[in-house]
mmCIF file of C-alpha atoms in Angstrom:
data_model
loop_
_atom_site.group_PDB
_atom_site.id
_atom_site.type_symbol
_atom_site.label_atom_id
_atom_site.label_comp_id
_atom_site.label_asym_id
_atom_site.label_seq_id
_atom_site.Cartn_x
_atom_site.Cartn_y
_atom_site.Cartn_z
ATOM 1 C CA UNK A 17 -32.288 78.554 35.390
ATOM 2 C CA UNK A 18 -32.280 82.197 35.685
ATOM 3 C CA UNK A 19 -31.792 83.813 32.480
ATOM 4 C CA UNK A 20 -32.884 81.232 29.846
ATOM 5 C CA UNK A 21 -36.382 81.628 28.573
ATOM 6 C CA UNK A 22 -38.631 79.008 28.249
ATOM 7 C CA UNK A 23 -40.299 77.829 25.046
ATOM 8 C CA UNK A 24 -43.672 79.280 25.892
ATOM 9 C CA UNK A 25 -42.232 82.175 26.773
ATOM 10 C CA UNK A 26 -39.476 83.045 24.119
ATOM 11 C CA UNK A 27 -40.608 85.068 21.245
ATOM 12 C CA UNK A 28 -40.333 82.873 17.862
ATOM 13 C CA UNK A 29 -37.128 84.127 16.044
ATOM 14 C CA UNK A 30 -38.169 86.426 13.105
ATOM 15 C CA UNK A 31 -34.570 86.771 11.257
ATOM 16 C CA UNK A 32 -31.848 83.995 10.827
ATOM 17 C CA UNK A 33 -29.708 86.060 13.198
ATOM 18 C CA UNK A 34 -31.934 86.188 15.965
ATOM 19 C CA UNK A 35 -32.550 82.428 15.112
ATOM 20 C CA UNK A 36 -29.047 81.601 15.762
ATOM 21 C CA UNK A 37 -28.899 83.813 19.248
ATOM 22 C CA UNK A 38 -31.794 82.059 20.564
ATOM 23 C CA UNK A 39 -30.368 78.601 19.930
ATOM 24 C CA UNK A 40 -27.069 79.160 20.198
ATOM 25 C CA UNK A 41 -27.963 80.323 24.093
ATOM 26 C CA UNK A 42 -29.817 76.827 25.010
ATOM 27 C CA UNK A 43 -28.334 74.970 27.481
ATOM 28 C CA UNK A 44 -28.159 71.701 25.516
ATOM 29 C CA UNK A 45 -26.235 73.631 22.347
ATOM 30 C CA UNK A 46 -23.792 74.823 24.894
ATOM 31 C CA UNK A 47 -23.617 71.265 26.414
ATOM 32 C CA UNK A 48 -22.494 70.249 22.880
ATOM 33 C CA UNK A 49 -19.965 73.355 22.139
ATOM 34 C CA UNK A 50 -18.652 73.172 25.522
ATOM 35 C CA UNK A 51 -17.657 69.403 25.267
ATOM 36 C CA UNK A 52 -14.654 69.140 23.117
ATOM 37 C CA UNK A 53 -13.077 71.885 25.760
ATOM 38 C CA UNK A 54 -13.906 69.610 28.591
ATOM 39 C CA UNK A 55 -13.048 66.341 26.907
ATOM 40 C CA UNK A 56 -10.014 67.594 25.548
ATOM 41 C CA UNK A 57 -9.423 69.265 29.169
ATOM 42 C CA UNK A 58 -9.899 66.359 31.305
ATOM 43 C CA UNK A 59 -8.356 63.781 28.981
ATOM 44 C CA UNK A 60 -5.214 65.944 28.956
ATOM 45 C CA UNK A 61 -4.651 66.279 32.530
ATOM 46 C CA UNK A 62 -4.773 62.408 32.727
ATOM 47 C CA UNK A 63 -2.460 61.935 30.118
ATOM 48 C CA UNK A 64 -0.239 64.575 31.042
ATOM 49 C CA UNK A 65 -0.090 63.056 35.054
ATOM 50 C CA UNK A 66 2.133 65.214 37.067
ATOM 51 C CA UNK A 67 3.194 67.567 34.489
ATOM 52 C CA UNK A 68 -0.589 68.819 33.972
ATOM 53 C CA UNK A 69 -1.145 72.190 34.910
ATOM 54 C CA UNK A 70 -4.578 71.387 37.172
ATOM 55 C CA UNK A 71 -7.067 74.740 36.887
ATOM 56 C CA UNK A 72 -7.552 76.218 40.565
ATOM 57 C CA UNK A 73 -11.280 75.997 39.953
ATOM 58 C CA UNK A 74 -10.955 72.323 39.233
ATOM 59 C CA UNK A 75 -9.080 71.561 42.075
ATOM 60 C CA UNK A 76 -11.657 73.292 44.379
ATOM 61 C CA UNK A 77 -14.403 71.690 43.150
ATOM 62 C CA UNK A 78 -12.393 68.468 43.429
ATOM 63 C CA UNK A 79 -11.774 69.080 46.612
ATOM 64 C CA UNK A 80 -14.831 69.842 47.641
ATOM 65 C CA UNK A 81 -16.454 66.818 46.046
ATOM 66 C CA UNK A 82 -14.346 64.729 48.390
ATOM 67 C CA UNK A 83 -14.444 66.272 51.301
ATOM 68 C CA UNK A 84 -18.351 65.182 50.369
ATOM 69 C CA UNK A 85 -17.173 61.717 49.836
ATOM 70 C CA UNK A 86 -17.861 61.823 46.081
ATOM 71 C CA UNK A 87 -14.369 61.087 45.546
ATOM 72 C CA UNK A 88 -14.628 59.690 41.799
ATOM 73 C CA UNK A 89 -12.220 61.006 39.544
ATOM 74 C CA UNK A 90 -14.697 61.898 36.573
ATOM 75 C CA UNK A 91 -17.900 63.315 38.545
ATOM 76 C CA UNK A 92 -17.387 66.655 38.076
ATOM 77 C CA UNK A 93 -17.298 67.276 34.059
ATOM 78 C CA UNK A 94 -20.446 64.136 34.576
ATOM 79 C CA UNK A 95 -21.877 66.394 37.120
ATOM 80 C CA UNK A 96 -21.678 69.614 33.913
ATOM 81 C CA UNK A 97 -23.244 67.351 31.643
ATOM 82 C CA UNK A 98 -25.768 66.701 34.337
ATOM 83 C CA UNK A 99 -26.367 70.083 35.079
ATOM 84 C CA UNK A 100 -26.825 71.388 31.402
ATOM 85 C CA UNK A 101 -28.952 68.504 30.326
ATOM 86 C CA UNK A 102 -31.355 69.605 33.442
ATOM 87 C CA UNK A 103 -31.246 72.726 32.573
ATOM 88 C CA UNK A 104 -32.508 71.846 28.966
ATOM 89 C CA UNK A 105 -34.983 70.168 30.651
ATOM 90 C CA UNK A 106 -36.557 73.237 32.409
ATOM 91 C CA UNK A 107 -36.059 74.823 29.681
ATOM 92 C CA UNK A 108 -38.597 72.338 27.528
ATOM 93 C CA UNK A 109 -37.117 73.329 24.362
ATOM 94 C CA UNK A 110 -36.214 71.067 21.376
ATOM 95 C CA UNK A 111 -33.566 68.299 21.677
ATOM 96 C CA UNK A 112 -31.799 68.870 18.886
ATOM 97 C CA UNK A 113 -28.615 70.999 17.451
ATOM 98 C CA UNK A 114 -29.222 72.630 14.364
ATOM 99 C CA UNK A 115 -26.468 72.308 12.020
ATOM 100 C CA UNK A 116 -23.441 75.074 11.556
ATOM 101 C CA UNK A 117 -24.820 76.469 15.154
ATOM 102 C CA UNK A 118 -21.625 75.408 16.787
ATOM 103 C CA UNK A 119 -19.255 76.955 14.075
ATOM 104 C CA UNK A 120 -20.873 80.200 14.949
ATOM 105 C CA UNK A 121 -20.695 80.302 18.677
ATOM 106 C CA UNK A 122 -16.555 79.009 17.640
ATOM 107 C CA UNK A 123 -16.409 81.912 15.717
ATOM 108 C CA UNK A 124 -18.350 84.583 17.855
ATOM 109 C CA UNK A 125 -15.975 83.488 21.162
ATOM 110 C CA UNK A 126 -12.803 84.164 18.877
ATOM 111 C CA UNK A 127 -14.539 87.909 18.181
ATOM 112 C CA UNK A 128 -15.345 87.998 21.980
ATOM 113 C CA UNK A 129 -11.662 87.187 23.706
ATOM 114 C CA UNK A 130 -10.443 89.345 20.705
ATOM 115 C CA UNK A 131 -12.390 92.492 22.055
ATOM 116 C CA UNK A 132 -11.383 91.374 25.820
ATOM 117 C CA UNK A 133 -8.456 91.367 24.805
ATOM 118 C CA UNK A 134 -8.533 95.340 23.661
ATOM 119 C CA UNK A 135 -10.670 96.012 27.438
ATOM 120 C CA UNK A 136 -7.138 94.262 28.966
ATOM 121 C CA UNK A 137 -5.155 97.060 26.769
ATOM 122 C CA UNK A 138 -7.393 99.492 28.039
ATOM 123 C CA UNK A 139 -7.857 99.194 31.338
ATOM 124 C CA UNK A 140 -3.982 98.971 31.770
ATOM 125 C CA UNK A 141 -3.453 102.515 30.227
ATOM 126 C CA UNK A 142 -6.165 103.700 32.153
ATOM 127 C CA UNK A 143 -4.576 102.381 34.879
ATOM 128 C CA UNK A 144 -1.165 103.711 34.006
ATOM 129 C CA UNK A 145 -2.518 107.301 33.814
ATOM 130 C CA UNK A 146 -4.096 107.558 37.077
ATOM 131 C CA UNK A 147 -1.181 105.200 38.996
ATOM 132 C CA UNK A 148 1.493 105.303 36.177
ATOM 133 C CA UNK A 149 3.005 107.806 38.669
ATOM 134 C CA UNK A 150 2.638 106.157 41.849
ATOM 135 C CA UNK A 151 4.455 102.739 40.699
ATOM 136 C CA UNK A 152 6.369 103.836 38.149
ATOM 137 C CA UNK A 153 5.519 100.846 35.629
ATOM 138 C CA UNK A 154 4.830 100.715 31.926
ATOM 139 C CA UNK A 155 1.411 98.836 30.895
ATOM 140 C CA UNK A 156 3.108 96.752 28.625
ATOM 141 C CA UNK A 157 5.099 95.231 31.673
ATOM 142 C CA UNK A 158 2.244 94.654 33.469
ATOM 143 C CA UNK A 159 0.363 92.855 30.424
ATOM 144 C CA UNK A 160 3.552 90.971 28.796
ATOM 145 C CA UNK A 161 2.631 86.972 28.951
ATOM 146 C CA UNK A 162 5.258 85.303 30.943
ATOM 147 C CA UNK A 163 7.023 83.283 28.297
ATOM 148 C CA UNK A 164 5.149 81.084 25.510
ATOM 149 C CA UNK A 165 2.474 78.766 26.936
ATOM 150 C CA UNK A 166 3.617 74.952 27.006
ATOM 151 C CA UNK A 167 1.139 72.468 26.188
ATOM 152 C CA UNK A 168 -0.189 71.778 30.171
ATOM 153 C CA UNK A 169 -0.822 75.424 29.747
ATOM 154 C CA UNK A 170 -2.955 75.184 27.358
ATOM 155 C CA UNK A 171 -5.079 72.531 28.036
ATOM 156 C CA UNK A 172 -5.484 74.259 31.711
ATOM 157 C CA UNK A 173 -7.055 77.031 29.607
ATOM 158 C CA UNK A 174 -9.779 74.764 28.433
ATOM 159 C CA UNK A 175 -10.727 73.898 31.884
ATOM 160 C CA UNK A 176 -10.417 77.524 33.031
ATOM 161 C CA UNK A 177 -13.014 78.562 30.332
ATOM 162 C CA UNK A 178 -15.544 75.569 31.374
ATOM 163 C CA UNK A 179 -14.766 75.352 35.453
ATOM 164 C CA UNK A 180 -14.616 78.894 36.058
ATOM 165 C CA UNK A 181 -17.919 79.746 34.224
ATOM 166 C CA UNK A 182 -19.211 76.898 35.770
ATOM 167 C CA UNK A 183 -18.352 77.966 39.580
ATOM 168 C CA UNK A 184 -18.943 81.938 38.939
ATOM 169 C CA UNK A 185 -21.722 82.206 36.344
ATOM 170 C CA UNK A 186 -24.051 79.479 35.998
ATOM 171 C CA UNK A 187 -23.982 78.595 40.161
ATOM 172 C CA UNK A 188 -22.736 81.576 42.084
ATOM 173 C CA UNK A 189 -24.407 84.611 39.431
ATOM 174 C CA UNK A 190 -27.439 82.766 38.709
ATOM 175 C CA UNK A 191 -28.147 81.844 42.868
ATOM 176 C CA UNK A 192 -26.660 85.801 43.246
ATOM 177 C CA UNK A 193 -29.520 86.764 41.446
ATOM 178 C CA UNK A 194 -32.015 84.580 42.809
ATOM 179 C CA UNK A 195 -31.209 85.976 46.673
ATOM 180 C CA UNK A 196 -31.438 89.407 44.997
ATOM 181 C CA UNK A 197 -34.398 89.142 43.716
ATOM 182 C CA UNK A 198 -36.031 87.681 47.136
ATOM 183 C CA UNK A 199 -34.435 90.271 48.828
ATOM 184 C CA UNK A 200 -37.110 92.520 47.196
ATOM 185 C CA UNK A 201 -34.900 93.712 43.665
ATOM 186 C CA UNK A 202 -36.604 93.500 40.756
ATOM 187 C CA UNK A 203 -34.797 92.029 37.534
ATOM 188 C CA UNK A 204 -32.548 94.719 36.065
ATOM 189 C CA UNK A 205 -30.966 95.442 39.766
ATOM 190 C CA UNK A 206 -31.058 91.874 40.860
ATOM 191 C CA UNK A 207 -28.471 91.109 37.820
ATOM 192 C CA UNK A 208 -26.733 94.330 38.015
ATOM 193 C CA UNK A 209 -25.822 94.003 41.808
ATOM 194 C CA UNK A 210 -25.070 89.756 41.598
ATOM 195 C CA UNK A 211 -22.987 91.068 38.323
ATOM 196 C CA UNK A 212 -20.613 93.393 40.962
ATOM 197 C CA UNK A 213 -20.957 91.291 43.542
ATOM 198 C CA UNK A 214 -19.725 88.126 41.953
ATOM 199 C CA UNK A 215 -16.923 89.833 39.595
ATOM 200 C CA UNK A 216 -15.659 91.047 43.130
ATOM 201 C CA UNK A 217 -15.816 87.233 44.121
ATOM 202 C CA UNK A 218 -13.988 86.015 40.548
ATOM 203 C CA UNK A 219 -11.366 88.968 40.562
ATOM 204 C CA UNK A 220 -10.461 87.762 44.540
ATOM 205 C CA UNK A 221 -10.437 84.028 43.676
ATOM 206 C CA UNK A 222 -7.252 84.134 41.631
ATOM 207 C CA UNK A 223 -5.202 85.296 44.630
ATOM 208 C CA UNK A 224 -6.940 82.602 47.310
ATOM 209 C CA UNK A 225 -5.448 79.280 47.430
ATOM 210 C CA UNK A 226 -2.159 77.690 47.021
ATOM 211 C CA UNK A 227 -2.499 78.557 43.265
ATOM 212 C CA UNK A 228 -3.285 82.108 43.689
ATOM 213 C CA UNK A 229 -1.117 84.697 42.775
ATOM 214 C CA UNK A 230 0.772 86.733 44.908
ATOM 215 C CA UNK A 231 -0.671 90.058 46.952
ATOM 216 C CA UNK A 232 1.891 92.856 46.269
ATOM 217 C CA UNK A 233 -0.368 95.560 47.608
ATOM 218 C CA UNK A 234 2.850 98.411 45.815
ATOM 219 C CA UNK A 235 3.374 96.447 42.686
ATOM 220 C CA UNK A 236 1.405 97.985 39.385
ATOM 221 C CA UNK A 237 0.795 94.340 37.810
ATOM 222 C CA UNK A 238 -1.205 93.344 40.854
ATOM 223 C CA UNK A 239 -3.071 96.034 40.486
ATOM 224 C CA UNK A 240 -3.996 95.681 37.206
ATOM 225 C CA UNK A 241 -5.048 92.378 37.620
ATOM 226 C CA UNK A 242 -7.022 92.795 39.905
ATOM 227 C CA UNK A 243 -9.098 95.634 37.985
ATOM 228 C CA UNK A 244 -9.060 93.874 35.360
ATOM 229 C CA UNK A 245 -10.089 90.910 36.882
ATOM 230 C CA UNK A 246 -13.195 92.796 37.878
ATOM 231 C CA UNK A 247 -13.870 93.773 34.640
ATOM 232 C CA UNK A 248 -13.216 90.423 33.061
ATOM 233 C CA UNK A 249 -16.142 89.335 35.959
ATOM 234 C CA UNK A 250 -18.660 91.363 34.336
ATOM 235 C CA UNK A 251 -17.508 90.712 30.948
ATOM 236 C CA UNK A 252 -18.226 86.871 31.509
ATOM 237 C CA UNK A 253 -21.304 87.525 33.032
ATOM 238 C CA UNK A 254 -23.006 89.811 30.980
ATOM 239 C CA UNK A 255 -22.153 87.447 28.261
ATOM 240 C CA UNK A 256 -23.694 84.419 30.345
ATOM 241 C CA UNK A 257 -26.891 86.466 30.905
ATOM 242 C CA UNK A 258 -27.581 87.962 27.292
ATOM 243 C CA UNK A 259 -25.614 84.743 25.401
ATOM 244 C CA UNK A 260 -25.621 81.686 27.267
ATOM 245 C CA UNK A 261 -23.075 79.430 29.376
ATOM 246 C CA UNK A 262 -21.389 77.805 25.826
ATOM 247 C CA UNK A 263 -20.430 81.722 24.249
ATOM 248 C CA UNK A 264 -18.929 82.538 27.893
ATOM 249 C CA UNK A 265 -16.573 79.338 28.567
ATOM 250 C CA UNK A 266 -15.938 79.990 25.021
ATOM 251 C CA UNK A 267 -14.883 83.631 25.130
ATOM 252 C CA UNK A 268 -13.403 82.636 28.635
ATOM 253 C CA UNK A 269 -11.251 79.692 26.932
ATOM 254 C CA UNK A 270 -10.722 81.840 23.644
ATOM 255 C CA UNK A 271 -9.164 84.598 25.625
ATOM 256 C CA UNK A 272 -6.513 82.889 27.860
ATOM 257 C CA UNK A 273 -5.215 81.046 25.111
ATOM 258 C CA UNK A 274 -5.503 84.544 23.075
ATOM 259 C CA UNK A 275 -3.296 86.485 25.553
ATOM 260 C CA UNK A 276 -0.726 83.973 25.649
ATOM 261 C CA UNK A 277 0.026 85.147 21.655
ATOM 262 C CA UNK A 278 -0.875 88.649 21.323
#
């Protein structure tokens, strides 16, 4: 994969910090961290039947699978483990977790969606002063969570922080990259410009699609989230390139649920 070194290559951690951001970024740890979310995830949705709140990502990929005549109900979250495990094995790093890894990369998401959480405060008064005028809307309208979040809610959250870093970081940013750099780019600009380009893509996505939300081209909150959609984009996937699939669906995951409190 694109951004993970491999064991010849990486330099050998000198300090237990940079220990625990070298491991904590293979793909087999984030296998492990990323697990609970999906197993918790997809067992919800099947015990919750028609009252589950399906992710939009899911349901593409879903869709998508059958339209490929893969129809079976659990091949996609097989077809993650599949992927990560793979990965590992590119990788040819150590099979193994270390212990008290995963309660790290736990607690460094909740720092992460905390501090995307401030960027989402930000970016609406920025927002507000430049527009502010033009639509004639408060930020805190525009960020206020629509009511609390019911349990189908929140287990969609789990498969929002696993899918959607799934579909827009680890295939679309890391293949992004890999045209870019063919195209002639080298490194830093082939990241930089799949970075824009695929934020672009995840910032669209959430207005495509029966479960998109709606286009109100004079309304402030569409605005907003659309910026900060963008932003969100290159949040993820700076975090995907510097710390690894498991810290992004964890921030991702972290954050929805995070917003739906604070």
């Amino acid at each position: 994969m694109t951004f993970e070194p491999t064991a010849e290559s990486a330099a050998e951690p000198t300090t237990p910090g940079a220990e625990y951001c070298a491991v904590s970024r293979q793909p087999l740890v984030s296998l492990a961290f990323v697990a609970p979310l999906l197993a918790v995830y997809e067992t919800g949705v099947l015990a919750l039947g028609p009252k589950a709140v399906r992710n939009g990502v899911d349901v593409w990929l879903r869709g998508l699978l059958e339209w490929l005549d893969f129809g079976n109900y659990f091949l996609l979250p097989v077809l993650v483990v599949g992927i990560l495990l793979g990965w590992h094995h590119t990788t040819r790093q150590p099979w193994r977790v270390p212990r008290g890894v995963l309660w790290g990369m736990a607690a460094e998401c909740v720092v992460l969606a905390f501090c995307l959480r401030g960027l989402s405060q930000l970016a609406a008064l920025g927002l507000q002063a430049c527009l502010g005028s033009v639509f004639g809307e408060s930020p805190t309208a525009a960020l206020s969570p629509a009511a609390s979040a019911s349990l189908a809610k929140m287990i969609a959250f789990l498969g929002a922080g696993v899918y959607e870093e799934l579909l827009f970081r680890l295939i679309l940013l890391s293949g992004a990259v890999w045209v870019a750099r063919r195209a002639g780019l080298h490194d830093a600009m082939a990241l930089a410009a799949a970075v824009v380009a695929i934020s672009a893509v995840f910032a669209a996505a959430h207005y495509v699609g029966p479960y998109g939300e709606a286009i109100l081209w004079r309304d402030f909150g569409f605005w907003y989230g659309l910026i900060f959609r963008f932003l969100a984009g290159v949040f993820f996937s700076v975090l995907f390139a510097v710390r690894g699939f498991g810290i992004a669906a964890g921030a991702h995951a972290g954050y929805d649920i995070l917003v739906k409190f604070l």
